Coordinates of C-alpha atoms in Angstrom, one line a residue:
Chain A
X46 CA 0.0 0.0 0.0
X47 CA 1.2 3.5 -0.9
X48 CA 1.8 6.1 1.6
X49 CA -1.1 8.1 -0.1
X50 CA -3.3 5.2 0.0
X51 CA -2.7 4.8 3.9
X52 CA -3.3 8.5 4.4
X53 CA -6.6 8.3 2.6
X54 CA -7.6 5.3 4.6
X55 CA -6.6 7.2 7.9
X56 CA -8.7 10.1 6.7
X57 CA -11.7 8.0 6.1
X58 CA -11.2 6.2 9.3
X59 CA -11.0 9.4 11.4
X60 CA -14.0 10.8 9.5
X61 CA -16.0 7.7 10.5
X62 CA -15.2 8.3 14.1
X63 CA -16.2 11.9 13.9
X64 CA -19.5 10.9 12.5
X65 CA -19.9 8.6 15.6
X66 CA -19.8 5.4 13.6
X67 CA -18.5 2.3 15.2
X68 CA -15.3 0.8 14.2
X69 CA -15.6 -3.1 14.1
X70 CA -12.9 -5.8 14.4
X71 CA -12.8 -6.5 10.7
X72 CA -12.5 -2.9 9.8
X73 CA -9.3 -1.3 8.7
X74 CA -7.8 0.7 11.4
X75 CA -4.3 2.4 12.1
X76 CA -1.8 0.5 14.0
X77 CA -1.8 3.0 16.7
X78 CA -5.5 2.6 17.1
X79 CA -5.2 -1.0 17.6
X80 CA -2.3 -0.7 20.0
X81 CA -3.9 1.9 22.1
X82 CA -7.1 0.0 22.4
X83 CA -5.3 -3.3 23.2
X84 CA -3.3 -1.5 26.0
X85 CA -6.4 0.3 27.4
X86 CA -8.8 -2.7 27.1
X87 CA -6.3 -5.4 28.5
X88 CA -5.6 -2.9 31.3
X89 CA -9.3 -2.5 32.2
X90 CA -9.7 -6.6 31.9
X91 CA -6.6 -6.9 34.2
X92 CA -8.1 -4.5 36.7
X93 CA -11.1 -6.5 36.9
X94 CA -9.2 -9.6 37.5
X95 CA -6.6 -8.2 40.1
X96 CA -9.6 -6.3 41.6
X97 CA -11.1 -9.7 42.7
X98 CA -8.4 -10.1 45.1
X99 CA -8.9 -7.3 47.7
X100 CA -12.7 -8.1 47.9
X101 CA -12.2 -11.9 47.6
X102 CA -10.0 -11.3 50.8
X103 CA -13.3 -10.8 52.7
X104 CA -15.4 -13.5 51.3
X105 CA -14.7 -16.0 54.0
X106 CA -15.2 -13.5 56.7
X107 CA -18.4 -11.5 55.6
X108 CA -20.2 -10.7 58.7
X109 CA -23.7 -12.0 57.5
X110 CA -25.0 -14.7 55.1
X111 CA -26.7 -11.8 53.0
X112 CA -23.5 -9.9 53.0
X113 CA -21.5 -13.0 51.9
X114 CA -23.9 -13.9 49.0
X115 CA -23.8 -10.3 47.8
X116 CA -20.0 -10.1 48.0
X117 CA -19.6 -13.4 46.0
X118 CA -22.0 -12.3 43.5
X119 CA -20.1 -9.0 43.1
X120 CA -16.7 -10.6 42.8
X121 CA -18.2 -13.1 40.4
X122 CA -19.5 -10.2 38.2
X123 CA -15.9 -8.8 38.1
X124 CA -14.7 -12.1 36.9
X125 CA -17.3 -11.9 34.2
X126 CA -16.4 -8.3 33.2
X127 CA -12.7 -9.6 33.0
X128 CA -13.9 -12.3 30.8
X129 CA -15.7 -10.4 28.2
X130 CA -13.2 -7.5 28.3
X131 CA -10.5 -10.1 27.3
X132 CA -12.7 -11.4 24.6
X133 CA -13.3 -8.0 23.4
X134 CA -9.6 -7.3 23.4
X135 CA -9.0 -10.6 21.5
X136 CA -10.9 -9.2 18.6
X137 CA -7.8 -6.9 18.1
X138 CA -5.5 -9.9 17.5
X139 CA -4.1 -10.6 20.8
X140 CA -4.6 -14.0 22.8
X141 CA -5.7 -14.0 26.4
X142 CA -2.4 -15.9 27.2
X143 CA -0.4 -13.1 25.7
X144 CA -2.4 -10.6 27.9
X145 CA -1.8 -12.7 30.9
X146 CA 1.8 -12.8 30.1
X147 CA 2.1 -8.9 29.9
X148 CA 0.3 -8.7 33.3
X149 CA 2.5 -11.3 35.0
X150 CA 5.8 -9.8 33.8
X151 CA 4.7 -6.3 34.6
X152 CA 4.4 -5.1 31.1
X153 CA 0.8 -4.4 31.3
X154 CA -0.7 -2.3 34.2
X155 CA -3.9 -2.4 36.1
X156 CA -5.7 0.0 38.4
X157 CA -3.5 1.0 41.1
X158 CA -6.2 1.2 43.7
X159 CA -6.1 -2.5 44.0
X160 CA -2.7 -2.4 45.5
X161 CA -4.0 -1.2 48.8
X162 CA -5.0 -3.7 51.4
X163 CA -8.5 -4.5 52.6
X164 CA -8.1 -4.7 56.3
X165 CA -11.6 -4.3 57.8
X166 CA -15.1 -5.3 56.7
X167 CA -15.9 -1.5 56.2
X168 CA -13.5 -1.8 53.4
X169 CA -15.9 -3.7 51.1
X170 CA -18.3 -0.8 51.7
X171 CA -15.7 1.9 50.9
X172 CA -14.7 -0.1 47.8
X173 CA -18.0 -0.4 46.3
X174 CA -18.9 3.3 47.1
X175 CA -15.8 5.1 46.2
X176 CA -13.9 2.8 44.0
X177 CA -16.8 1.6 41.8
X178 CA -18.0 5.1 42.1
X179 CA -14.8 6.5 40.6
X180 CA -14.8 3.6 38.0
X181 CA -18.3 4.4 36.9
X182 CA -17.4 8.1 36.4
X183 CA -14.4 6.8 34.3
X184 CA -16.3 4.2 32.4
X185 CA -19.8 5.7 31.5
X186 CA -18.3 7.8 28.7
X187 CA -16.9 4.5 27.2
X188 CA -20.2 3.1 26.5
X189 CA -20.1 5.5 23.6
X190 CA -16.5 5.0 22.6
X191 CA -15.5 4.4 18.9
X192 CA -14.4 0.7 19.1
X193 CA -17.7 -1.4 18.8
X194 CA -16.8 -4.4 21.0
X195 CA -15.5 -2.3 23.7
X196 CA -18.5 -0.1 23.9
X197 CA -21.0 -2.9 23.9
X198 CA -19.0 -4.6 26.7
X199 CA -19.0 -1.3 28.7
X200 CA -22.8 -0.8 28.4
X201 CA -23.1 -4.2 30.6
X202 CA -20.1 -3.5 32.8
X203 CA -21.7 -0.2 33.9
X204 CA -24.9 -1.5 34.5
X205 CA -23.4 -3.9 36.9
X206 CA -21.0 -1.4 38.5
X207 CA -23.9 1.0 39.4
X208 CA -25.6 -1.9 41.3
X209 CA -22.1 -2.6 43.0
X210 CA -21.8 1.1 44.0
X211 CA -25.2 1.2 45.5
X212 CA -24.3 -1.9 47.3
X213 CA -21.2 -0.5 48.8
X214 CA -22.9 2.6 49.8
X215 CA -25.5 0.6 51.6
X216 CA -22.8 -1.1 53.5
X217 CA -21.6 2.2 54.6
X218 CA -25.0 3.5 55.6
X219 CA -25.5 0.5 57.9
X220 CA -22.2 1.1 59.5
X221 CA -22.6 4.8 59.8
X222 CA -25.9 4.2 61.5
X223 CA -24.5 1.2 63.7
X224 CA -22.7 1.1 67.0
X225 CA -19.8 3.6 67.7
X226 CA -17.5 0.8 66.7
X227 CA -19.2 0.4 63.5
X228 CA -19.1 4.1 62.8
X229 CA -15.5 4.2 63.5
X230 CA -14.7 1.3 61.2
X231 CA -16.7 3.2 58.4
X232 CA -14.9 6.5 58.9
X233 CA -11.6 4.8 59.1
X234 CA -12.3 3.1 55.7
X235 CA -13.2 6.3 54.2
X236 CA -10.1 7.9 55.5
X237 CA -8.0 5.3 54.0
X238 CA -9.7 4.9 50.6
X239 CA -10.7 8.6 49.8
X240 CA -7.2 9.9 48.4
X241 CA -6.3 6.6 46.5
X242 CA -10.1 7.0 45.0
X243 CA -9.2 10.4 43.8
X244 CA -6.0 9.3 42.3
X245 CA -8.0 6.6 40.5
X246 CA -9.1 9.4 38.0
X247 CA -5.5 9.5 36.7
X248 CA -2.8 12.1 36.8
X249 CA -3.5 15.8 36.5
X250 CA -4.1 16.9 32.9
X251 CA -0.8 18.5 32.6
X252 CA 0.9 15.2 33.4
X253 CA -1.4 12.9 31.4
X254 CA 0.4 11.6 28.2
X255 CA -2.5 9.8 26.5
X256 CA -5.2 12.4 26.7
X257 CA -5.4 14.2 23.5
X258 CA -5.2 11.1 21.2
X259 CA -7.9 9.3 23.3
X260 CA -10.3 12.3 23.0
X261 CA -10.2 12.0 19.3
X262 CA -10.9 8.4 19.4
X263 CA -13.6 8.9 22.2
X264 CA -11.6 6.6 24.4
X265 CA -12.0 9.6 26.6
X266 CA -14.5 12.3 26.9
X267 CA -13.5 14.5 29.6
X268 CA -10.1 15.2 31.2
X269 CA -8.9 13.6 34.2
X270 CA -9.3 16.7 36.2
X271 CA -12.9 17.1 35.0
X272 CA -13.7 13.6 36.1
X273 CA -12.1 13.9 39.4
X274 CA -14.1 17.0 40.2
X275 CA -17.5 15.5 39.1
X276 CA -16.4 12.5 41.5
X277 CA -15.9 14.8 44.3
X278 CA -18.9 16.9 43.6
X279 CA -21.0 13.7 43.7
X280 CA -19.5 12.1 46.5
X281 CA -19.2 14.7 49.1
X282 CA -22.9 15.1 49.7
X283 CA -23.3 11.3 50.0
X284 CA -20.7 11.3 52.7
X285 CA -22.4 14.2 54.6
X286 CA -25.8 12.4 54.3
X287 CA -24.5 9.6 56.4
X288 CA -22.5 11.7 58.8
X289 CA -19.1 10.7 57.6
X290 CA -16.3 13.1 57.1
X291 CA -14.1 13.6 54.0
X292 CA -10.6 13.5 55.3
X293 CA -9.6 16.8 53.5
X294 CA -9.3 19.8 55.7
X295 CA -9.1 22.1 52.5
X296 CA -12.4 20.7 51.2
X297 CA -14.8 23.7 50.8
X298 CA -17.8 24.5 48.6
X299 CA -16.9 27.0 46.0
X300 CA -20.1 29.1 45.4
X301 CA -18.6 30.8 42.2
X302 CA -17.4 27.5 40.5
X303 CA -20.3 25.4 41.7
X304 CA -18.0 22.8 42.8
X305 CA -15.9 21.8 45.9
X306 CA -12.4 23.1 46.1
X307 CA -10.1 20.4 47.5
X308 CA -6.7 19.7 48.9
X309 CA -3.6 18.7 47.3
X310 CA -3.2 15.1 46.1
X311 CA -0.1 13.3 47.1
X312 CA 1.2 12.6 43.7
X313 CA 4.4 11.0 45.1
X314 CA 2.4 8.3 46.7
X315 CA 0.3 7.8 43.2
X316 CA 3.7 7.3 41.4
X317 CA 5.1 5.1 43.8
X318 CA 2.2 2.7 43.7
X319 CA 2.0 3.1 39.9
X320 CA 5.6 2.0 39.6
X321 CA 5.2 -1.1 41.7
X322 CA 5.8 0.0 45.2
X323 CA 2.5 0.1 46.6
X324 CA 1.5 -1.8 49.9
X325 CA 0.2 -4.6 48.0
X326 CA 1.6 -4.7 44.5
X327 CA 3.9 -7.7 45.0
X328 CA 1.3 -9.7 46.8
X329 CA -1.4 -9.0 44.1
X330 CA 1.0 -10.0 41.5
X331 CA 2.2 -13.2 43.4
X332 CA -1.4 -14.3 43.9
X333 CA -2.1 -13.9 40.0
X334 CA 1.0 -15.7 39.1
X335 CA 0.5 -18.4 41.5
X336 CA -2.9 -18.9 40.3
X337 CA -1.7 -19.2 36.7
X338 CA 1.1 -21.3 37.4
X339 CA -0.6 -23.8 39.8
X340 CA -3.5 -24.1 37.3
X341 CA -1.0 -25.0 34.5
X342 CA -1.6 -28.7 35.0
X343 CA -5.2 -28.3 34.9
X344 CA -5.5 -26.3 31.7
X345 CA -3.0 -28.9 30.1
X346 CA -5.3 -31.7 31.2
X347 CA -8.4 -29.9 29.7
X348 CA -6.6 -29.6 26.3
X349 CA -5.2 -33.1 26.3
X350 CA -8.7 -34.6 27.2
X351 CA -10.3 -32.4 24.4
X352 CA -7.8 -33.7 21.8
X353 CA -8.3 -37.3 22.9
X354 CA -12.1 -36.8 22.7
X355 CA -11.5 -35.4 19.2
X356 CA -9.5 -38.4 18.2
X357 CA -12.1 -41.0 19.5
X358 CA -14.6 -39.1 17.6
X359 CA -12.7 -39.3 14.3
X360 CA -11.8 -42.9 14.9
X361 CA -15.6 -43.6 15.2
X362 CA -16.3 -41.7 11.9
X363 CA -13.9 -43.6 9.9
Chain B
X163 CA -40.4 -26.6 68.8
X164 CA -40.0 -29.8 66.8
X165 CA -36.2 -30.5 67.9
X166 CA -36.0 -33.4 65.4
X167 CA -37.2 -31.1 62.5
X168 CA -34.7 -28.5 63.5
X169 CA -31.8 -30.9 64.0
X170 CA -32.8 -32.4 60.5
X171 CA -32.7 -29.2 58.7
X172 CA -29.1 -28.3 60.2
X173 CA -27.8 -31.8 59.1
X174 CA -28.6 -30.7 55.6
X175 CA -27.8 -27.2 55.6
X176 CA -24.4 -27.4 57.5
X177 CA -23.1 -29.4 54.3
X178 CA -24.0 -26.6 52.2
X179 CA -22.6 -24.0 54.4
X180 CA -19.2 -25.5 54.8
X181 CA -18.8 -26.6 51.2
X182 CA -19.8 -22.9 50.2
X183 CA -17.4 -21.6 52.6
X184 CA -14.6 -23.8 51.2
X185 CA -15.3 -22.9 47.8
X186 CA -15.5 -19.2 48.6
X187 CA -11.8 -19.6 49.6
X188 CA -10.9 -20.1 45.8
X189 CA -12.4 -17.0 44.5
X190 CA -9.7 -15.1 42.4
X191 CA -7.2 -18.0 42.6
X192 CA -8.7 -20.6 40.3
X193 CA -6.7 -22.3 37.4
X194 CA -8.7 -20.4 34.8
X195 CA -11.2 -17.6 34.8
X196 CA -13.8 -19.8 33.7
X197 CA -13.3 -22.3 36.6
X198 CA -13.0 -19.3 39.0
X199 CA -16.4 -18.1 38.1
X200 CA -17.9 -21.6 38.2
X201 CA -16.6 -22.3 41.7
X202 CA -17.7 -18.8 42.9
X203 CA -21.1 -19.6 41.3
X204 CA -21.5 -22.9 43.0
X205 CA -20.5 -21.3 46.4
X206 CA -23.1 -18.7 45.7
X207 CA -25.8 -21.4 45.2
X208 CA -24.8 -23.0 48.5
X209 CA -25.1 -19.9 50.4
X210 CA -28.6 -19.3 48.9
X211 CA -29.7 -22.7 50.0
X212 CA -28.2 -22.2 53.4
X213 CA -30.1 -18.9 53.8
X214 CA -33.4 -20.7 52.9
X215 CA -32.7 -23.7 55.4
X216 CA -31.5 -21.5 58.4
X217 CA -34.4 -19.1 57.9
X218 CA -36.7 -22.0 58.1
X219 CA -34.7 -23.5 61.1
X220 CA -35.1 -20.1 62.9
X221 CA -38.7 -19.9 62.3
X222 CA -39.1 -23.4 63.8
X223 CA -36.9 -22.5 66.8
X224 CA -39.2 -19.5 67.2
X225 CA -36.9 -17.9 69.6
X226 CA -34.1 -15.1 69.2
X227 CA -32.3 -17.4 66.6
X228 CA -31.5 -15.9 63.2
X229 CA -30.1 -17.4 60.0
X230 CA -26.7 -15.5 60.9
X231 CA -26.4 -16.7 64.5
X232 CA -27.2 -20.4 63.6
X233 CA -24.7 -20.1 60.7
X234 CA -22.0 -18.3 62.6
X235 CA -22.4 -18.5 66.3
X236 CA -22.5 -22.2 67.1
X237 CA -19.5 -24.1 68.6
X238 CA -17.4 -26.4 66.7
X239 CA -19.1 -29.5 68.2
X240 CA -22.5 -28.3 67.2
X241 CA -22.0 -28.2 63.5
X242 CA -23.2 -31.5 61.9
X243 CA -21.9 -31.5 58.5
X244 CA -20.1 -34.5 57.0
X245 CA -16.5 -34.6 57.2
X246 CA -16.1 -34.8 53.3
X247 CA -17.3 -31.1 52.9
X248 CA -14.9 -29.6 55.3
X249 CA -11.7 -31.1 53.7
X250 CA -9.3 -28.5 52.4
X251 CA -8.5 -27.1 48.9
X252 CA -5.3 -29.1 48.7
X253 CA -5.2 -28.6 44.9
X254 CA -7.8 -28.4 42.2
X255 CA -8.1 -32.2 42.0
X256 CA -9.1 -32.4 45.7
X257 CA -11.6 -29.4 45.1
X258 CA -13.0 -31.5 42.2
X259 CA -12.9 -34.9 44.0
X260 CA -14.7 -33.3 47.0
X261 CA -17.3 -31.5 44.7
X262 CA -17.9 -34.7 42.8
X263 CA -18.3 -37.1 45.7
X264 CA -20.8 -34.7 47.3
X265 CA -22.6 -33.5 44.3
X266 CA -23.7 -37.2 43.4
X267 CA -25.0 -37.6 46.8
X268 CA -26.6 -34.3 47.0
X269 CA -28.5 -34.7 43.7
X270 CA -29.9 -38.1 44.8
X271 CA -30.8 -36.6 48.2
X272 CA -32.7 -33.6 47.0
X273 CA -34.5 -35.8 44.5
X274 CA -35.8 -37.6 47.4
X275 CA -36.3 -34.5 49.6
X276 CA -38.6 -33.1 46.9
X277 CA -41.1 -35.7 47.9
X278 CA -40.9 -34.6 51.6
X279 CA -44.3 -34.0 53.3
X280 CA -42.9 -30.9 54.6
X281 CA -43.7 -28.2 51.9
X282 CA -41.0 -25.8 52.9
X283 CA -38.2 -28.5 52.5
X284 CA -39.8 -29.7 49.3
X285 CA -39.7 -26.5 47.9
X286 CA -36.2 -25.7 48.8
X287 CA -35.3 -29.1 47.3
X288 CA -36.9 -28.3 44.0
X289 CA -35.2 -24.9 43.6
X290 CA -31.7 -26.6 44.7
X291 CA -32.0 -29.3 42.3
X292 CA -31.8 -27.1 39.3
X293 CA -28.5 -25.6 40.7
X294 CA -27.1 -29.0 41.9
X295 CA -27.7 -30.7 38.4
X296 CA -25.4 -28.0 37.2
X297 CA -22.9 -28.6 40.0
X298 CA -22.9 -32.3 39.1
X299 CA -22.2 -31.7 35.4
X300 CA -19.4 -29.4 36.3
X301 CA -17.7 -31.7 38.8
X302 CA -18.3 -34.8 36.7
X303 CA -16.9 -33.0 33.6
X304 CA -13.8 -32.0 35.4
X305 CA -13.4 -35.3 36.8
X306 CA -13.1 -36.8 33.4
X307 CA -11.0 -34.1 32.1
X308 CA -8.5 -34.5 34.8
X309 CA -8.8 -38.3 35.0
X310 CA -8.4 -38.9 31.3
X311 CA -6.1 -35.8 30.6
X312 CA -2.4 -35.9 31.1
X313 CA -0.4 -38.4 33.3
X314 CA 0.1 -35.8 35.8
X315 CA -3.6 -34.8 36.1
X316 CA -4.4 -38.5 36.3
X317 CA -2.1 -38.9 39.2
X318 CA -3.5 -36.1 41.0
X319 CA -7.0 -36.9 40.5
X320 CA -6.5 -40.3 41.6
X321 CA -4.7 -39.3 44.7
X322 CA -7.6 -37.0 45.6
X323 CA -10.2 -39.6 45.0
X324 CA -8.3 -42.1 47.1
X325 CA -7.9 -39.7 50.0
X326 CA -11.3 -38.5 50.1
X327 CA -13.0 -41.9 49.5
X328 CA -12.7 -42.5 53.3
X329 CA -15.3 -39.8 53.8
X330 CA -17.9 -41.1 51.6
X331 CA -19.6 -43.7 53.6
X332 CA -20.7 -41.2 56.3
X333 CA -23.1 -39.7 53.8
X334 CA -25.3 -42.8 54.4
X335 CA -25.4 -42.7 58.2
X336 CA -28.6 -42.0 59.7
X337 CA -28.7 -39.7 62.7
X338 CA -31.6 -39.8 65.4
X339 CA -33.1 -36.8 63.7
X340 CA -33.0 -38.5 60.4
X341 CA -34.7 -41.6 61.7
X342 CA -37.6 -39.7 63.3
X343 CA -37.9 -37.5 60.1
X344 CA -38.2 -40.5 57.8
X345 CA -40.8 -41.9 60.1
X346 CA -42.8 -38.7 59.6
X347 CA -42.4 -38.8 55.9
X348 CA -40.4 -35.6 56.0
X349 CA -36.8 -37.0 55.9
X350 CA -35.0 -38.9 53.4
X351 CA -33.9 -42.5 54.2
X352 CA -30.2 -42.0 53.3
X353 CA -29.4 -45.6 53.6
X354 CA -31.5 -46.4 50.7
X355 CA -29.3 -44.1 48.4
X356 CA -26.1 -45.9 49.1
X357 CA -26.1 -48.6 46.4
X358 CA -27.2 -46.4 43.6
X359 CA -24.7 -43.7 44.7
X360 CA -21.7 -46.0 44.6
X361 CA -22.8 -47.5 41.3
X362 CA -23.1 -44.0 39.8
X363 CA -19.7 -42.9 41.3
X364 CA -18.2 -46.0 40.0
X365 CA -19.4 -45.7 36.5
X366 CA -18.2 -42.0 36.3
X367 CA -14.6 -43.1 37.7
X368 CA -14.4 -45.8 35.1
X369 CA -15.3 -43.4 32.4
X370 CA -12.6 -41.0 33.7
X371 CA -10.2 -43.9 33.6
X372 CA -9.7 -43.7 37.4
X373 CA -9.4 -46.7 39.6
X374 CA -12.2 -47.3 42.1
X375 CA -10.4 -47.2 45.7
X376 CA -10.5 -50.6 47.2
X377 CA -10.3 -49.3 50.8
X378 CA -13.2 -50.4 53.1
X379 CA -12.0 -48.1 56.1
X380 CA -14.2 -45.3 56.4
X381 CA -14.3 -42.2 58.7
X382 CA -17.3 -41.0 60.5
X383 CA -18.3 -38.5 63.2
X384 CA -19.1 -35.1 61.3
X385 CA -23.1 -35.9 61.9
X386 CA -22.3 -36.1 65.5
X387 CA -20.2 -33.0 65.7
X388 CA -16.8 -34.8 65.9
X389 CA -14.9 -33.2 63.0
X390 CA -11.4 -33.3 61.4
X391 CA -8.9 -30.8 62.7
X392 CA -9.7 -28.6 59.5
X393 CA -13.1 -27.3 60.5
X394 CA -11.9 -25.2 63.6
X395 CA -9.8 -23.0 61.2
X396 CA -12.7 -22.7 58.6
X397 CA -14.9 -21.5 61.5
X398 CA -12.3 -19.0 62.8
X399 CA -12.9 -17.1 59.4
X400 CA -16.6 -17.9 59.2
X401 CA -17.4 -16.6 62.7
X402 CA -14.7 -13.8 62.9
X403 CA -17.0 -10.9 62.5
X404 CA -19.9 -12.2 64.5
X405 CA -17.5 -13.1 67.4
X406 CA -15.4 -9.9 67.3
X407 CA -18.6 -7.5 67.1
X408 CA -21.4 -9.4 68.8
X409 CA -25.0 -8.4 68.5
X410 CA -24.5 -6.0 65.7
X411 CA -26.4 -5.4 62.4
X412 CA -24.4 -5.7 59.1

């Protein structure tokens, strides 16, 4: 293909996106579009899978049967999200094994929030309320993203996430209205998860390297800072409603902007965790790698069994 | 209060509780995403069943007991699950063997419980049967895959079956509550399920190219609350919140 032909294809491609048409797996696409989508979608899938671990940590210790059932269902949903996000990413010409390999070797990232430990039951509430809340703000715009399989996966993911968020908030309501011990547990969880949740919306616009291109391809509709502001404005009244205090002394309603002003985020902590040195980075990866390595003989057996079965079928047919 | 009926319900429900708890330990650590989802889903089914049983038991008790304190505030000696379901997730072969050996029984049991004169138990059985027929398919399929897969998987699967075999006979022991409930047309005569159970299990083991264990030495005691050393640790997790923060709503 000549350079001119490629240029013309690229122009047509960008025009389709501008017209809000969906790009489908068999359509021509620029290599950079494919790579960017593999990176973001696999990162999203990995986040779902690694995200099962901090909550999975409380399945055996959930305080009531009702909570246990809800938590199991939630973590199962996350596995399901991982599954169809991996499948959607596979349409771009990468296998699930390759994606796992990238995760296990540290080449691919996942959401840093999952590198914090879940140390009390209230963390299950805080994760649902804050982490899923921030995730929804990040993800809702993706329901209209340009790549068809991703957009369709996100519609389902978002529906389930908003259910999870309500469920998490409901755990917090119960604790906040409970005994002093329970309320303290809730406040402590909010204190620990608040700032990492703000960091989830990504680095400030000035430091975000992917934003401009991603905006064009509708992988992103608003800047990180705008999303963060939206999250804060939405969450502060929810905390007030249940009598919990946001751990930010600079937090103040700004009449003029119609938004909350807030304190300085500790970006050093953010980069420390992103670069692999958060409290749980090593443990999370070890858990994933162990599951994969310990499962190898199981996967091998399944393959061997399937091929034996196939051979028997063929023999019978002859 | 009908103590026999109460005890009888616990005898059924504790199996689902303890096995559900064991499967819940695996979430996020399975050999593949698909098996992870399946094991979590089976755990979820068990806890759904558990809630129905204990809610009914609490109603029969008619005092301050609730589904949660029945599930989480008894002492180790008061749990009456069979020893099989409390065995640990040593590896995926053990998880599958435990599941398979229980599922075949569970399906036969619920099929009979569906005919119970007690309408609540019969309704729970009907609902659970749909789930358990899926569990049985899952564990049977994996038993065959691992038994007739690679040399390594066959060895692991055979070892798990051999080790857990000793806990199968207890499934068919009758407790006092069992006897009373059978007499009333409410309970299932488990002794009558034994023959068809072993016939079915043996057939599937053969199909999975596995050997049927020859050992005739069996363990018992779970139904009387005399457990293996594994149960105490499982209960420490299960009961942690209820014990640390007594009398609170969650």
